[in-house]
Amino acid sequence: MTCQLMRPGDWLVLTVAACALLALTDRLWLASGKPQSVVVRSGGQHAQEYSLATNAIYTFVGPLGLSEVEVRDGRVRIAKDPSPKQYCVKQGWLARPGEAALCLPNRISIQIAGGRSFDSLNF
Amino acid sequence: MAAAPQPSPHDCALQATNATAARSVLRFTATSEDRQIARLAAAAVALSAAEAAFPSPLPGVKPGVANIVVLLVLHRYGWRTAIWISLLRVLVSSLLIGSFMSPGFALSLAGASCSLAALGLSRLLPEAWFGPVTQSIFAALAHTAGQIALAYVWLIPHPGLAYFIPILAGAALLFGTVNGLICARLLRGHAAEAGMQLSAQSA
């Protein structure tokens, strides 16, 4: 009789599905699209694009003064900025494609390249 | 739950009585099987309406206990009846909840359709090896896949949706397994009952 709750094939399906799930999680979360570069805009203009592979600090001049963009270990942040509320500095490190930080009124923004970006989504 | 569909759409229900053919009166007679199906559909609707009352951490993460009914129906009445129960469940529970024709309804319908397709395919597997748990896992994963696919092409066309896939698929696997075990347990009770009846007849 095939009365038992878990039949041999059920164990097989469960195991395969769990392994596939782990592989999927690894692919989508842990190794998800490594960001390649960061785009820096100044005054709305595409100013410069830098690789995230090399650690460095770049300096830009805005209406208020100097903003520092720091790249380290494949991540990027605004290290220093003269804007009064310091939002972009407080935002910290950006690591995923599409993530952005912008400094106003110094008119400097950084965005990690790759991935389509939307201002807002409604549904 | 008074929402049971009275004129049951089951095939057997359509019986044009020949005696009244001259007056061309079409009479719908609900057989006992139709009533049984209406009861099961009502149970599925009640389960999914009750489930809708529970808060969910993420849209789409739900136990999907109504699928237990669909699985039971698949085993006792076959695939065609399971399709009826599943689609009636989606339609009637959306009317009850008030989500008919909303995005949520479309997602639910997409999920149910994919789930039914997966159940149809799962019937090709040898029954001695693959039981209700396999079917339930297939149905749950297909349900989630269908919903994510529709959400991606229609509602949220953003690659970021992929970040939710592990959570949604994990929930589907967990709840699929649990629902499958419940279904297997219920079917075992049913089989034992049927076995007793059979031995009583042969005695």
mmCIF file of C-alpha atoms in Angstrom:
data_model
loop_
_atom_site.group_PDB
_atom_site.id
_atom_site.type_symbol
_atom_site.label_atom_id
_atom_site.label_comp_id
_atom_site.label_asym_id
_atom_site.label_seq_id
_atom_site.Cartn_x
_atom_site.Cartn_y
_atom_site.Cartn_z
ATOM 1 C CA MET A 1 0.000 0.000 0.000
ATOM 2 C CA THR A 2 1.090 3.543 -0.661
ATOM 3 C CA CYS A 3 -0.152 4.845 2.633
ATOM 4 C CA GLN A 4 2.899 6.466 4.141
ATOM 5 C CA LEU A 5 2.796 10.247 4.276
ATOM 6 C CA MET A 6 6.204 10.816 2.685
ATOM 7 C CA ARG A 7 6.969 8.514 -0.218
ATOM 8 C CA PRO A 8 10.540 8.085 -1.520
ATOM 9 C CA GLY A 9 9.932 10.492 -4.408
ATOM 10 C CA ASP A 10 8.578 13.089 -2.002
ATOM 11 C CA TRP A 11 11.877 13.098 -0.125
ATOM 12 C CA LEU A 12 13.666 13.414 -3.457
ATOM 13 C CA VAL A 13 11.519 16.342 -4.581
ATOM 14 C CA LEU A 14 11.872 18.064 -1.211
ATOM 15 C CA THR A 15 15.652 17.643 -1.220
ATOM 16 C CA VAL A 16 16.071 18.812 -4.811
ATOM 17 C CA ALA A 17 13.777 21.794 -4.242
ATOM 18 C CA ALA A 18 15.626 22.773 -1.055
ATOM 19 C CA CYS A 19 18.996 22.564 -2.839
ATOM 20 C CA ALA A 20 17.647 24.597 -5.766
ATOM 21 C CA LEU A 21 16.350 27.159 -3.285
ATOM 22 C CA LEU A 22 19.740 27.439 -1.596
ATOM 23 C CA ALA A 23 21.484 27.811 -4.955
ATOM 24 C CA LEU A 24 18.956 30.448 -5.991
ATOM 25 C CA THR A 25 19.402 32.345 -2.728
ATOM 26 C CA ASP A 26 23.156 32.270 -3.145
ATOM 27 C CA ARG A 27 22.862 33.519 -6.727
ATOM 28 C CA LEU A 28 20.322 36.241 -6.077
ATOM 29 C CA TRP A 29 21.447 37.533 -2.703
ATOM 30 C CA LEU A 30 25.085 36.767 -2.122
ATOM 31 C CA ALA A 31 26.609 36.974 -5.581
ATOM 32 C CA SER A 32 24.016 39.294 -7.076
ATOM 33 C CA GLY A 33 25.353 41.350 -9.948
ATOM 34 C CA LYS A 34 28.597 42.688 -8.600
ATOM 35 C CA PRO A 35 28.626 46.430 -9.195
ATOM 36 C CA GLN A 36 31.307 47.497 -11.640
ATOM 37 C CA SER A 37 31.477 51.234 -11.512
ATOM 38 C CA VAL A 38 30.074 54.399 -10.010
ATOM 39 C CA VAL A 39 28.783 57.364 -11.985
ATOM 40 C CA VAL A 40 29.423 60.758 -10.467
ATOM 41 C CA ARG A 41 27.371 63.736 -11.606
ATOM 42 C CA SER A 42 28.148 67.326 -10.870
ATOM 43 C CA GLY A 43 25.629 70.088 -11.520
ATOM 44 C CA GLY A 44 23.415 67.548 -13.351
ATOM 45 C CA GLN A 45 26.153 66.763 -15.838
ATOM 46 C CA HIS A 46 27.690 63.325 -16.241
ATOM 47 C CA ALA A 47 31.045 64.156 -14.746
ATOM 48 C CA GLN A 48 32.984 60.950 -14.361
ATOM 49 C CA GLU A 49 32.683 57.188 -14.113
ATOM 50 C CA TYR A 50 35.047 55.258 -11.851
ATOM 51 C CA SER A 51 35.692 51.569 -11.387
ATOM 52 C CA LEU A 52 34.835 50.143 -7.985
ATOM 53 C CA ALA A 53 37.770 47.754 -8.211
ATOM 54 C CA THR A 54 40.372 50.294 -7.124
ATOM 55 C CA ASN A 55 40.244 51.993 -3.767
ATOM 56 C CA ALA A 56 40.541 55.730 -4.116
ATOM 57 C CA ILE A 57 39.216 59.101 -3.031
ATOM 58 C CA TYR A 58 37.985 61.524 -5.706
ATOM 59 C CA THR A 59 37.315 65.180 -5.110
ATOM 60 C CA PHE A 60 34.703 67.323 -6.872
ATOM 61 C CA VAL A 61 34.003 71.013 -6.753
ATOM 62 C CA GLY A 62 30.420 72.145 -6.297
ATOM 63 C CA PRO A 63 28.815 75.552 -5.626
ATOM 64 C CA LEU A 64 29.468 75.183 -1.889
ATOM 65 C CA GLY A 65 32.892 73.634 -1.978
ATOM 66 C CA LEU A 66 34.612 70.285 -2.145
ATOM 67 C CA SER A 67 32.879 66.910 -2.014
ATOM 68 C CA GLU A 68 34.863 63.746 -1.515
ATOM 69 C CA VAL A 69 33.784 60.437 -3.064
ATOM 70 C CA GLU A 70 35.472 57.421 -1.533
ATOM 71 C CA VAL A 71 35.697 54.005 -3.173
ATOM 72 C CA ARG A 72 36.747 51.076 -0.999
ATOM 73 C CA ASP A 73 36.283 47.290 -1.287
ATOM 74 C CA GLY A 74 33.797 47.518 -4.146
ATOM 75 C CA ARG A 75 31.619 50.037 -2.297
ATOM 76 C CA VAL A 76 31.312 53.767 -2.578
ATOM 77 C CA ARG A 77 30.255 56.648 -0.311
ATOM 78 C CA ILE A 78 30.322 60.388 0.001
ATOM 79 C CA ALA A 79 33.076 60.819 2.546
ATOM 80 C CA LYS A 80 32.861 64.556 2.922
ATOM 81 C CA ASP A 81 30.458 67.229 1.699
ATOM 82 C CA PRO A 82 29.744 70.843 2.592
ATOM 83 C CA SER A 83 25.941 70.545 2.250
ATOM 84 C CA PRO A 84 24.286 71.621 5.551
ATOM 85 C CA LYS A 85 22.133 68.562 6.316
ATOM 86 C CA GLN A 86 24.717 65.953 5.345
ATOM 87 C CA TYR A 87 22.120 63.512 4.057
ATOM 88 C CA CYS A 88 24.415 62.017 1.427
ATOM 89 C CA VAL A 89 27.202 61.511 3.949
ATOM 90 C CA LYS A 90 24.849 59.904 6.479
ATOM 91 C CA GLN A 91 23.607 57.539 3.775
ATOM 92 C CA GLY A 92 26.888 55.661 4.117
ATOM 93 C CA TRP A 93 28.191 52.980 1.828
ATOM 94 C CA LEU A 94 26.426 52.081 -1.421
ATOM 95 C CA ALA A 95 27.022 48.580 -2.742
ATOM 96 C CA ARG A 96 24.190 47.560 -5.085
ATOM 97 C CA PRO A 97 23.525 48.535 -8.700
ATOM 98 C CA GLY A 98 21.071 51.411 -8.857
ATOM 99 C CA GLU A 99 21.805 52.743 -5.378
ATOM 100 C CA ALA A 100 22.431 56.463 -5.305
ATOM 101 C CA ALA A 101 23.283 59.331 -2.997
ATOM 102 C CA LEU A 102 22.984 62.984 -3.860
ATOM 103 C CA CYS A 103 24.308 66.022 -2.124
ATOM 104 C CA LEU A 104 22.270 69.213 -2.239
ATOM 105 C CA PRO A 105 22.822 72.027 -2.601
ATOM 106 C CA ASN A 106 26.342 71.083 -3.617
ATOM 107 C CA ARG A 107 24.906 69.400 -6.729
ATOM 108 C CA ILE A 108 27.040 66.269 -6.571
ATOM 109 C CA SER A 109 25.505 62.823 -6.955
ATOM 110 C CA ILE A 110 26.864 59.302 -7.091
ATOM 111 C CA GLN A 111 25.049 56.293 -8.471
ATOM 112 C CA ILE A 112 26.263 52.737 -8.881
ATOM 113 C CA ALA A 113 25.986 51.781 -12.530
ATOM 114 C CA GLY A 114 23.797 48.923 -13.708
ATOM 115 C CA GLY A 115 20.165 48.143 -13.018
ATOM 116 C CA ARG A 116 17.242 50.220 -14.164
ATOM 117 C CA SER A 117 16.145 52.831 -11.690
ATOM 118 C CA PHE A 118 12.732 54.292 -10.942
ATOM 119 C CA ASP A 119 11.893 57.369 -8.907
ATOM 120 C CA SER A 120 8.762 55.779 -7.531
ATOM 121 C CA LEU A 121 6.479 52.831 -8.118
ATOM 122 C CA ASN A 122 2.746 52.811 -7.518
ATOM 123 C CA PHE A 123 0.410 49.862 -7.681
ATOM 124 C CA MET B 1 -20.352 29.914 4.042
ATOM 125 C CA ALA B 2 -23.371 30.635 1.864
ATOM 126 C CA ALA B 3 -21.235 31.416 -1.139
ATOM 127 C CA ALA B 4 -21.391 27.927 -2.572
ATOM 128 C CA PRO B 5 -22.209 28.186 -6.257
ATOM 129 C CA GLN B 6 -25.689 26.783 -6.525
ATOM 130 C CA PRO B 7 -25.859 25.957 -10.213
ATOM 131 C CA SER B 8 -22.762 23.839 -9.998
ATOM 132 C CA PRO B 9 -20.753 24.058 -13.179
ATOM 133 C CA HIS B 10 -19.741 20.444 -12.987
ATOM 134 C CA ASP B 11 -20.314 18.627 -16.262
ATOM 135 C CA CYS B 12 -22.783 16.155 -14.838
ATOM 136 C CA ALA B 13 -25.086 18.985 -13.844
ATOM 137 C CA LEU B 14 -26.300 19.694 -17.367
ATOM 138 C CA GLN B 15 -29.170 17.366 -17.980
ATOM 139 C CA ALA B 16 -31.748 18.521 -20.455
ATOM 140 C CA THR B 17 -34.767 16.422 -19.638
ATOM 141 C CA ASN B 18 -35.983 14.670 -22.756
ATOM 142 C CA ALA B 19 -39.572 14.543 -21.592
ATOM 143 C CA THR B 20 -39.865 18.308 -21.740
ATOM 144 C CA ALA B 21 -37.905 18.702 -24.952
ATOM 145 C CA ALA B 22 -41.054 19.715 -26.848
ATOM 146 C CA ARG B 23 -41.380 22.817 -24.716
ATOM 147 C CA SER B 24 -37.595 23.168 -24.845
ATOM 148 C CA VAL B 25 -37.211 23.541 -21.126
ATOM 149 C CA LEU B 26 -33.699 23.151 -19.909
ATOM 150 C CA ARG B 27 -33.597 21.818 -16.396
ATOM 151 C CA PHE B 28 -30.488 21.853 -14.235
ATOM 152 C CA THR B 29 -30.417 19.055 -11.757
ATOM 153 C CA ALA B 30 -27.806 19.080 -9.065
ATOM 154 C CA THR B 31 -26.598 15.560 -8.474
ATOM 155 C CA SER B 32 -25.249 14.508 -5.115
ATOM 156 C CA GLU B 33 -21.787 14.733 -6.605
ATOM 157 C CA ASP B 34 -22.464 18.345 -7.601
ATOM 158 C CA ARG B 35 -23.512 19.133 -4.059
ATOM 159 C CA GLN B 36 -20.363 17.488 -2.770
ATOM 160 C CA ILE B 37 -18.281 19.606 -5.124
ATOM 161 C CA ALA B 38 -20.136 22.749 -4.081
ATOM 162 C CA ARG B 39 -19.416 21.860 -0.448
ATOM 163 C CA LEU B 40 -15.736 21.360 -1.183
ATOM 164 C CA ALA B 41 -15.546 24.618 -3.150
ATOM 165 C CA ALA B 42 -17.237 26.377 -0.233
ATOM 166 C CA ALA B 43 -14.656 24.867 2.131
ATOM 167 C CA ALA B 44 -11.848 26.116 -0.099
ATOM 168 C CA VAL B 45 -13.449 29.581 -0.247
ATOM 169 C CA ALA B 46 -13.871 29.653 3.542
ATOM 170 C CA LEU B 47 -10.235 28.665 4.075
ATOM 171 C CA SER B 48 -8.875 31.284 1.706
ATOM 172 C CA ALA B 49 -11.177 34.001 3.086
ATOM 173 C CA ALA B 50 -10.072 33.161 6.628
ATOM 174 C CA GLU B 51 -6.475 33.216 5.508
ATOM 175 C CA ALA B 52 -6.905 36.666 3.961
ATOM 176 C CA ALA B 53 -7.709 38.015 7.436
ATOM 177 C CA PHE B 54 -4.235 37.145 8.701
ATOM 178 C CA PRO B 55 -1.510 39.723 8.238
ATOM 179 C CA SER B 56 1.326 38.693 5.960
ATOM 180 C CA PRO B 57 4.943 39.836 6.253
ATOM 181 C CA LEU B 58 5.249 40.175 2.484
ATOM 182 C CA PRO B 59 2.576 40.247 -0.219
ATOM 183 C CA GLY B 60 2.402 36.719 -1.564
ATOM 184 C CA VAL B 61 3.547 34.875 1.553
ATOM 185 C CA LYS B 62 0.516 32.860 2.609
ATOM 186 C CA PRO B 63 0.014 29.316 3.853
ATOM 187 C CA GLY B 64 -2.416 28.613 1.007
ATOM 188 C CA VAL B 65 -4.417 26.103 3.009
ATOM 189 C CA ALA B 66 -7.184 26.137 0.378
ATOM 190 C CA ASN B 67 -4.798 24.095 -1.753
ATOM 191 C CA ILE B 68 -5.310 21.182 0.623
ATOM 192 C CA VAL B 69 -8.898 21.054 -0.601
ATOM 193 C CA VAL B 70 -7.769 21.236 -4.227
ATOM 194 C CA LEU B 71 -5.301 18.387 -3.634
ATOM 195 C CA LEU B 72 -7.940 16.260 -1.949
ATOM 196 C CA VAL B 73 -10.325 16.875 -4.830
ATOM 197 C CA LEU B 74 -7.581 15.979 -7.299
ATOM 198 C CA HIS B 75 -7.209 12.590 -5.629
ATOM 199 C CA ARG B 76 -10.887 11.820 -5.118
ATOM 200 C CA TYR B 77 -12.521 13.371 -8.176
ATOM 201 C CA GLY B 78 -9.754 13.991 -10.699
ATOM 202 C CA TRP B 79 -8.085 16.872 -12.395
ATOM 203 C CA ARG B 80 -11.071 18.468 -14.120
ATOM 204 C CA THR B 81 -12.955 18.801 -10.866
ATOM 205 C CA ALA B 82 -9.841 20.160 -9.156
ATOM 206 C CA ILE B 83 -9.707 22.875 -11.840
ATOM 207 C CA TRP B 84 -13.301 23.826 -11.096
ATOM 208 C CA ILE B 85 -12.729 23.947 -7.353
ATOM 209 C CA SER B 86 -9.547 25.978 -7.684
ATOM 210 C CA LEU B 87 -10.968 28.555 -10.092
ATOM 211 C CA LEU B 88 -14.238 28.836 -8.163
ATOM 212 C CA ARG B 89 -12.171 29.376 -5.039
ATOM 213 C CA VAL B 90 -10.256 32.232 -6.678
ATOM 214 C CA LEU B 91 -13.423 33.851 -8.060
ATOM 215 C CA VAL B 92 -15.693 33.540 -5.029
ATOM 216 C CA SER B 93 -13.092 34.436 -2.425
ATOM 217 C CA SER B 94 -12.164 37.534 -4.449
ATOM 218 C CA LEU B 95 -15.856 38.539 -4.439
ATOM 219 C CA LEU B 96 -15.999 38.006 -0.673
ATOM 220 C CA ILE B 97 -12.788 39.894 0.048
ATOM 221 C CA GLY B 98 -13.617 42.588 -2.485
ATOM 222 C CA SER B 99 -10.564 42.137 -4.642
ATOM 223 C CA PHE B 100 -12.386 40.977 -7.779
ATOM 224 C CA MET B 101 -10.620 42.300 -10.916
ATOM 225 C CA SER B 102 -7.935 43.962 -8.787
ATOM 226 C CA PRO B 103 -4.222 43.248 -9.245
ATOM 227 C CA GLY B 104 -4.465 40.882 -6.282
ATOM 228 C CA PHE B 105 -7.156 38.922 -8.076
ATOM 229 C CA ALA B 106 -5.057 38.720 -11.245
ATOM 230 C CA LEU B 107 -2.079 37.484 -9.230
ATOM 231 C CA SER B 108 -4.256 34.934 -7.490
ATOM 232 C CA LEU B 109 -5.648 33.716 -10.808
ATOM 233 C CA ALA B 110 -2.191 33.498 -12.380
ATOM 234 C CA GLY B 111 -0.942 31.548 -9.383
ATOM 235 C CA ALA B 112 -3.894 29.173 -9.389
ATOM 236 C CA SER B 113 -3.580 28.549 -13.149
ATOM 237 C CA CYS B 114 0.126 27.726 -12.932
ATOM 238 C CA SER B 115 -0.509 25.604 -9.886
ATOM 239 C CA LEU B 116 -3.179 23.606 -11.738
ATOM 240 C CA ALA B 117 -0.849 23.124 -14.700
ATOM 241 C CA ALA B 118 1.818 21.800 -12.320
ATOM 242 C CA LEU B 119 -0.714 19.456 -10.731
ATOM 243 C CA GLY B 120 -1.691 18.228 -14.185
ATOM 244 C CA LEU B 121 1.949 17.450 -14.960
ATOM 245 C CA SER B 122 2.526 15.853 -11.559
ATOM 246 C CA ARG B 123 -0.117 13.231 -12.356
ATOM 247 C CA LEU B 124 2.315 11.783 -14.888
ATOM 248 C CA LEU B 125 4.633 10.739 -12.059
ATOM 249 C CA PRO B 126 4.359 7.169 -10.729
ATOM 250 C CA GLU B 127 1.991 7.228 -7.779
ATOM 251 C CA ALA B 128 3.877 4.631 -5.785
ATOM 252 C CA TRP B 129 6.859 6.950 -5.557
ATOM 253 C CA PHE B 130 5.403 10.433 -5.571
ATOM 254 C CA GLY B 131 2.556 11.298 -3.240
ATOM 255 C CA PRO B 132 0.541 14.384 -2.265
ATOM 256 C CA VAL B 133 3.619 16.055 -0.779
ATOM 257 C CA THR B 134 5.299 16.162 -4.187
ATOM 258 C CA GLN B 135 2.140 17.476 -5.790
ATOM 259 C CA SER B 136 1.702 20.097 -3.105
ATOM 260 C CA ILE B 137 5.306 21.290 -3.445
ATOM 261 C CA PHE B 138 4.964 21.472 -7.236
ATOM 262 C CA ALA B 139 1.683 23.353 -6.937
ATOM 263 C CA ALA B 140 3.038 25.816 -4.378
ATOM 264 C CA LEU B 141 6.218 26.545 -6.330
ATOM 265 C CA ALA B 142 4.278 26.929 -9.591
ATOM 266 C CA HIS B 143 1.810 29.224 -7.829
ATOM 267 C CA THR B 144 4.617 31.464 -6.605
ATOM 268 C CA ALA B 145 6.413 31.373 -9.966
ATOM 269 C CA GLY B 146 3.226 32.383 -11.780
ATOM 270 C CA GLN B 147 2.626 35.248 -9.398
ATOM 271 C CA ILE B 148 6.173 36.547 -9.615
ATOM 272 C CA ALA B 149 6.112 36.304 -13.414
ATOM 273 C CA LEU B 150 2.866 38.275 -13.665
ATOM 274 C CA ALA B 151 4.033 40.786 -11.071
ATOM 275 C CA TYR B 152 7.216 41.304 -13.063
ATOM 276 C CA VAL B 153 5.641 41.749 -16.498
ATOM 277 C CA TRP B 154 2.679 43.794 -15.290
ATOM 278 C CA LEU B 155 3.044 45.410 -11.884
ATOM 279 C CA ILE B 156 6.671 45.826 -10.859
ATOM 280 C CA PRO B 157 8.939 45.621 -13.933
ATOM 281 C CA HIS B 158 12.051 46.024 -11.836
ATOM 282 C CA PRO B 159 14.943 43.564 -11.515
ATOM 283 C CA GLY B 160 14.875 44.250 -7.775
ATOM 284 C CA LEU B 161 11.875 41.918 -7.613
ATOM 285 C CA ALA B 162 14.380 39.082 -7.853
ATOM 286 C CA TYR B 163 15.502 39.823 -4.292
ATOM 287 C CA PHE B 164 12.140 38.555 -3.048
ATOM 288 C CA ILE B 165 12.310 35.278 -4.954
ATOM 289 C CA PRO B 166 14.228 33.352 -2.253
ATOM 290 C CA ILE B 167 11.751 34.446 0.436
ATOM 291 C CA LEU B 168 8.696 33.676 -1.675
ATOM 292 C CA ALA B 169 10.069 30.368 -2.956
ATOM 293 C CA GLY B 170 11.177 29.384 0.556
ATOM 294 C CA ALA B 171 7.709 30.085 1.926
ATOM 295 C CA ALA B 172 6.184 28.128 -0.961
ATOM 296 C CA LEU B 173 8.418 25.138 -0.241
ATOM 297 C CA LEU B 174 7.651 25.224 3.481
ATOM 298 C CA PHE B 175 3.897 25.653 3.162
ATOM 299 C CA GLY B 176 3.742 23.306 0.184
ATOM 300 C CA THR B 177 5.340 20.551 2.247
ATOM 301 C CA VAL B 178 3.098 21.154 5.264
ATOM 302 C CA ASN B 179 -0.074 21.294 3.158
ATOM 303 C CA GLY B 180 0.996 18.146 1.314
ATOM 304 C CA LEU B 181 1.517 16.311 4.609
ATOM 305 C CA ILE B 182 -1.920 17.399 5.839
ATOM 306 C CA CYS B 183 -3.440 16.232 2.556
ATOM 307 C CA ALA B 184 -1.605 12.903 2.744
ATOM 308 C CA ARG B 185 -2.847 12.434 6.312
ATOM 309 C CA LEU B 186 -6.442 13.169 5.298
ATOM 310 C CA LEU B 187 -6.188 10.866 2.286
ATOM 311 C CA ARG B 188 -4.812 8.075 4.464
ATOM 312 C CA GLY B 189 -7.849 8.389 6.720
ATOM 313 C CA HIS B 190 -10.026 8.307 3.634
ATOM 314 C CA ALA B 191 -8.205 5.272 2.210
ATOM 315 C CA ALA B 192 -8.541 3.400 5.498
ATOM 316 C CA GLU B 193 -12.267 4.130 5.472
ATOM 317 C CA ALA B 194 -12.608 2.964 1.871
ATOM 318 C CA GLY B 195 -10.567 -0.137 2.665
ATOM 319 C CA MET B 196 -12.926 -0.984 5.495
ATOM 320 C CA GLN B 197 -15.931 -0.553 3.236
ATOM 321 C CA LEU B 198 -14.301 -2.768 0.622
ATOM 322 C CA SER B 199 -13.543 -5.527 3.107
ATOM 323 C CA ALA B 200 -17.082 -5.255 4.456
ATOM 324 C CA GLN B 201 -18.453 -5.716 0.948
ATOM 325 C CA SER B 202 -16.251 -8.695 0.178
ATOM 326 C CA ALA B 203 -17.093 -10.344 3.469
#
